mmCIF file of C-alpha atoms in Angstrom:
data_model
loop_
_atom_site.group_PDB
_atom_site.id
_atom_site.type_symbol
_atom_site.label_atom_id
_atom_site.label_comp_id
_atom_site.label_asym_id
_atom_site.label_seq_id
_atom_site.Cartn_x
_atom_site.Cartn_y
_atom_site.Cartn_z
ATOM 1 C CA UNK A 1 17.306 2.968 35.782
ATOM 2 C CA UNK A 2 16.644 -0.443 35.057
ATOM 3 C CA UNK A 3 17.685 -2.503 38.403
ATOM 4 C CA UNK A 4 17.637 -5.917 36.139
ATOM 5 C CA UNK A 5 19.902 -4.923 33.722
ATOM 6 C CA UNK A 6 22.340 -3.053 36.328
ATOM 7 C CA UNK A 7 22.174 -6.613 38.138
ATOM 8 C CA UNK A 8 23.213 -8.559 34.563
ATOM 9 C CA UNK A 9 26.214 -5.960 34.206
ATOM 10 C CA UNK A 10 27.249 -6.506 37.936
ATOM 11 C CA UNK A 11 27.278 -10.596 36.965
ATOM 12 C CA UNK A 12 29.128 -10.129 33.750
ATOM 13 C CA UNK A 13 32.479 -9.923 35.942
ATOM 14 C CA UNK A 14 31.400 -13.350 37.965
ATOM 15 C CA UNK A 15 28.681 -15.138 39.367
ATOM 16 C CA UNK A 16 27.295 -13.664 42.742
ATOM 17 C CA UNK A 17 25.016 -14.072 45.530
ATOM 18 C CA UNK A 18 21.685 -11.559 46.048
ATOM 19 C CA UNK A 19 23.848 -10.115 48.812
ATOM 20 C CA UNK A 20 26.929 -9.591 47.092
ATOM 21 C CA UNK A 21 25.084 -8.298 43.987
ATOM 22 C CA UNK A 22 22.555 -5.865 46.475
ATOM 23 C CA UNK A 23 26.228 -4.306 47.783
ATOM 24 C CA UNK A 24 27.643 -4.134 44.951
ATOM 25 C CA UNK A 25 25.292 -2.427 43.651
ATOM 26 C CA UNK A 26 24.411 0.229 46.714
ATOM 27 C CA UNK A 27 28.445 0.532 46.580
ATOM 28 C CA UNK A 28 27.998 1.808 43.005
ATOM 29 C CA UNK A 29 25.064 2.871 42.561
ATOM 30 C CA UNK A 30 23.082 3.332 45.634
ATOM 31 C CA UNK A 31 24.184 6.142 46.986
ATOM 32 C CA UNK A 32 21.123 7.728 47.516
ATOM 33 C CA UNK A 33 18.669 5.059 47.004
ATOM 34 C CA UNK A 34 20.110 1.538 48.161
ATOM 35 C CA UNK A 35 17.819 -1.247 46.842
ATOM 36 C CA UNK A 36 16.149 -3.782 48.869
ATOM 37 C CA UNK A 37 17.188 -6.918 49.190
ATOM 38 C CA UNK A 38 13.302 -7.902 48.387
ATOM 39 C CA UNK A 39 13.967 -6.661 45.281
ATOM 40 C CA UNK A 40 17.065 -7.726 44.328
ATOM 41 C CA UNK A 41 15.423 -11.421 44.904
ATOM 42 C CA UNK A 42 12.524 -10.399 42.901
ATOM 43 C CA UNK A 43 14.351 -8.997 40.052
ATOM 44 C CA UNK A 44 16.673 -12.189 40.102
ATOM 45 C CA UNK A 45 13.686 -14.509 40.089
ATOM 46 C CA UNK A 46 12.300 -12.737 36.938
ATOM 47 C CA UNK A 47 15.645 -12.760 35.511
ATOM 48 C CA UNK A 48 16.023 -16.812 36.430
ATOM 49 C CA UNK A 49 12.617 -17.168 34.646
ATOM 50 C CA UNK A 50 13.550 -15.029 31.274
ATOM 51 C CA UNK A 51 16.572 -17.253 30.903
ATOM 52 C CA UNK A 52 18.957 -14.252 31.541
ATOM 53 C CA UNK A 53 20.605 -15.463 34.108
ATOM 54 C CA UNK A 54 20.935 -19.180 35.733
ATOM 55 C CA UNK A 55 22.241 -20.433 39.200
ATOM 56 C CA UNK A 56 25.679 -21.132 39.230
ATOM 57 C CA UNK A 57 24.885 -23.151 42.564
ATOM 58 C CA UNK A 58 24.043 -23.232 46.038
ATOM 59 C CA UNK A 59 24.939 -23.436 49.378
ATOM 60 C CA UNK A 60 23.637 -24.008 52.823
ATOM 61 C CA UNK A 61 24.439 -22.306 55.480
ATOM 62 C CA UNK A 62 22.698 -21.424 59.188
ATOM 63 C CA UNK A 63 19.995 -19.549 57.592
ATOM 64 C CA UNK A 64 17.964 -19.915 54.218
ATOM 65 C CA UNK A 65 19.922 -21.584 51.445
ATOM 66 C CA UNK A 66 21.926 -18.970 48.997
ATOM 67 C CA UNK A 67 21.950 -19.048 45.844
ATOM 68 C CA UNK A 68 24.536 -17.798 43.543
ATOM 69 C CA UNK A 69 23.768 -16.405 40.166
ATOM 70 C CA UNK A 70 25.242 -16.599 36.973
ATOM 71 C CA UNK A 71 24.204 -14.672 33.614
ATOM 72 C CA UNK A 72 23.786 -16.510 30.539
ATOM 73 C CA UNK A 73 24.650 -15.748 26.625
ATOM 74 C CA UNK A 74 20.836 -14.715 26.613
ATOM 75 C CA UNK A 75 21.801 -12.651 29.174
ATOM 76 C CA UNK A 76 24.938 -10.942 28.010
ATOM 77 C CA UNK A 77 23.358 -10.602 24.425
ATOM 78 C CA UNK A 78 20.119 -8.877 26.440
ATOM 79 C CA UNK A 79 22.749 -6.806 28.187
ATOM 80 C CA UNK A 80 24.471 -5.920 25.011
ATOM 81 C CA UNK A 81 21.092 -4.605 23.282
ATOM 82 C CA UNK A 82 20.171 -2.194 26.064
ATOM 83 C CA UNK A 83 23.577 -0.814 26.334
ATOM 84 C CA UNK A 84 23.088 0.323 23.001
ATOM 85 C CA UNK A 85 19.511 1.191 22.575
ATOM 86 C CA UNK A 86 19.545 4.713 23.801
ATOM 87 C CA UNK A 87 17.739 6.247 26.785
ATOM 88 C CA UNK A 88 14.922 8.339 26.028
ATOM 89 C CA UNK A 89 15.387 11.820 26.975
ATOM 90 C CA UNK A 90 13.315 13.422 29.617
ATOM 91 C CA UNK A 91 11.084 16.578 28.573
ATOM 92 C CA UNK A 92 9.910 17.370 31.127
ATOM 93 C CA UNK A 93 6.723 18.801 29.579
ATOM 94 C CA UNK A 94 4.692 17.805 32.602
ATOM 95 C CA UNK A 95 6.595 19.966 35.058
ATOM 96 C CA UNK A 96 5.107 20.670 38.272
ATOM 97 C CA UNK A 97 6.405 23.983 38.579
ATOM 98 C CA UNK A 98 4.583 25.490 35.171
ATOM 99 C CA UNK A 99 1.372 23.886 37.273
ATOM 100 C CA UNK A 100 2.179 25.723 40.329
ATOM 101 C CA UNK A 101 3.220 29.348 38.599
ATOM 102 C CA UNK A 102 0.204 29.112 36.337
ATOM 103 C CA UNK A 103 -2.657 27.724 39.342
ATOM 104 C CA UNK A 104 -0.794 30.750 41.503
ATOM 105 C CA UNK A 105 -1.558 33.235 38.318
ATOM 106 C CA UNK A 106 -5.626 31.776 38.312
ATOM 107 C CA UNK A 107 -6.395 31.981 41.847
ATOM 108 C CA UNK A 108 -4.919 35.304 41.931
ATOM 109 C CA UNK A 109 -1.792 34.681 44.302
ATOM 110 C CA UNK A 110 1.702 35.596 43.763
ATOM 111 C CA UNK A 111 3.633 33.878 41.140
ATOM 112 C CA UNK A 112 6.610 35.725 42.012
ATOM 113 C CA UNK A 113 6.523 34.075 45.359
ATOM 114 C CA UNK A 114 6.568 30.592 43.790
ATOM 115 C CA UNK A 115 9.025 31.335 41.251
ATOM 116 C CA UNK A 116 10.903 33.038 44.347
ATOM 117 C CA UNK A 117 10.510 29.841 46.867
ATOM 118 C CA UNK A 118 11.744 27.472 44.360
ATOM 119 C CA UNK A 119 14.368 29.540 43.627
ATOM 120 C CA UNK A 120 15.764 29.174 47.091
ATOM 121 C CA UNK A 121 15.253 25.351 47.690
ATOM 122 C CA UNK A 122 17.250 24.754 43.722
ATOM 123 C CA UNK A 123 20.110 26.748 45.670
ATOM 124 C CA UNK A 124 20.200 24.798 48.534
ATOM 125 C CA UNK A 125 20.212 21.699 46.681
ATOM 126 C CA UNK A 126 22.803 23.174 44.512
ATOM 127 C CA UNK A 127 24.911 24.082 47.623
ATOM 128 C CA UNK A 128 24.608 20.585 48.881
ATOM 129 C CA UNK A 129 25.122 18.465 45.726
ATOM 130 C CA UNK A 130 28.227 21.305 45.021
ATOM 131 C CA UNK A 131 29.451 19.907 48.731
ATOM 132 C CA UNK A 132 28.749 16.006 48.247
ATOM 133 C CA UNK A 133 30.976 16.282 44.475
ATOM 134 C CA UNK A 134 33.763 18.352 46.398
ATOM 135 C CA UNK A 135 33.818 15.081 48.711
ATOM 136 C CA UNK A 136 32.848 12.672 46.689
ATOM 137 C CA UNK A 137 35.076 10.118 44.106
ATOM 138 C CA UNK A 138 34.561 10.213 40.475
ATOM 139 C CA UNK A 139 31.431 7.954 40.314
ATOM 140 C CA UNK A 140 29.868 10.739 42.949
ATOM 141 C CA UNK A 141 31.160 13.527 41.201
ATOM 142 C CA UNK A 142 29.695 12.506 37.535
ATOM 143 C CA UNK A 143 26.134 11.605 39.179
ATOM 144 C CA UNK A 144 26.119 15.294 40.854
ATOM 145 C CA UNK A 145 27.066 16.975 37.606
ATOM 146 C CA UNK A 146 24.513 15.346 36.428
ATOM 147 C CA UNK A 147 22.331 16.511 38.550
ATOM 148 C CA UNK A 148 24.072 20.280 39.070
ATOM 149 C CA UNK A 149 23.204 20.381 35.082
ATOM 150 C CA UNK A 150 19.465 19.482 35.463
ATOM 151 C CA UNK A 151 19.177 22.248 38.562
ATOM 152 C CA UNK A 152 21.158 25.120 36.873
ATOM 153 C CA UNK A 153 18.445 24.400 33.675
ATOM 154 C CA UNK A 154 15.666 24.570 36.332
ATOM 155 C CA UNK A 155 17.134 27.862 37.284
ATOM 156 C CA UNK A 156 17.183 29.248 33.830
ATOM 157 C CA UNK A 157 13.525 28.217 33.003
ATOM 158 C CA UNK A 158 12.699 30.088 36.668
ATOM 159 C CA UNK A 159 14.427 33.290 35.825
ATOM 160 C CA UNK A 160 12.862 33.213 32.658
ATOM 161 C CA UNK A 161 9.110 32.675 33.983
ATOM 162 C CA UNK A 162 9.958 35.481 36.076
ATOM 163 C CA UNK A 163 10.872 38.035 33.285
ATOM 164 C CA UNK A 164 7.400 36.581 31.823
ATOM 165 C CA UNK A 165 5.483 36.349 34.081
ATOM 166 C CA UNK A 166 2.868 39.894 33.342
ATOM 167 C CA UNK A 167 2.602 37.707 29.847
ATOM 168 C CA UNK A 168 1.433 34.925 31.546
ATOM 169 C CA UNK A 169 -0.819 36.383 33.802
ATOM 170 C CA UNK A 170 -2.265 37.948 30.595
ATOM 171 C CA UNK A 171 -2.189 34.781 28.864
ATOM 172 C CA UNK A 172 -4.441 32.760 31.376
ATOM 173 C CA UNK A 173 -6.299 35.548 32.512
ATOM 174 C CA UNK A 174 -7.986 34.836 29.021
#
């Protein structure tokens, strides 16, 4: 996710202070990973310096002075370009778990035992995301579809290793 551009959307409704923009965007998008407020700054400085966003103004107060932020044409017409460009789909041809079933097939342990263990902890966190979208509002619900979807295709891939698996033993054996 790109935290800058999330941070230009949140200002397209109205200028806002760091804080206001860090709660705004743990409120809805944060759930499970609320960004710091060092980064919020951060991001907003870069953002300042790319001419994406200006200060609207500032104000003293009993502690450091806040600034309230603005985004500019440059920054709406920046926002406008990545909402369109679309996000590159993940492949996942890396995956950790091909490394794991394949090292457990080389140094002779059992794969079936991976596959099996995995298994297990992608139902659990299929039980628990299942849970949090029962509970959750609509935002919630789409972002543990989303990741419900990514799980059940985890599953699939396991099963299938599984009913491979004397192929792939023969397969790196070589």
């Amino acid at each position: 996710m790109s935290i800058g551009h999330t941070l230009l959307g949140l200002l397209e409704s109205g200028p806002r202070h760091g804080y206001e923009l860090k709660r705004a965007f743990d409120e809805t998008f944060g759930h499970d990973r609320p960004l710091h407020y060092g980064q919020v700054y951060s991001t907003m400085s870069r953002l300042l310096k790319n001419g994406l966003v200006e200060v609207d103004g500032i104000e003293a107060g009993s502690g450091p002075e806040r600034k309230r932020y603005a985004i500019t044409d440059a920054g709406v017409t920046d926002m406008e370009r990545w909402l369109a460009t679309p996000q590159k789909p993940e492949e996942y041809l890396q995956s950790a778990l091909y490394t794991k079933v394949v090292l457990a097939l080389l140094t002779h342990r059992d794969a079936g035992d991976v596959l099996d263990t995995q298994r297990s902890e992608h139902l659990r966190s299929m039980r628990i995301l299942t849970d949090r979208k029962r509970k959750g509002d609509l935002a919630d619900q789409l972002i543990c579809d989303h990741a419900l979807f990514h799980l059940e295709a985890d599953l699939r891939w396991l099963e299938m290793t599984a009913a491979r698996l004397d192929k792939l033993r023969e397969a790196v054996a070589r």
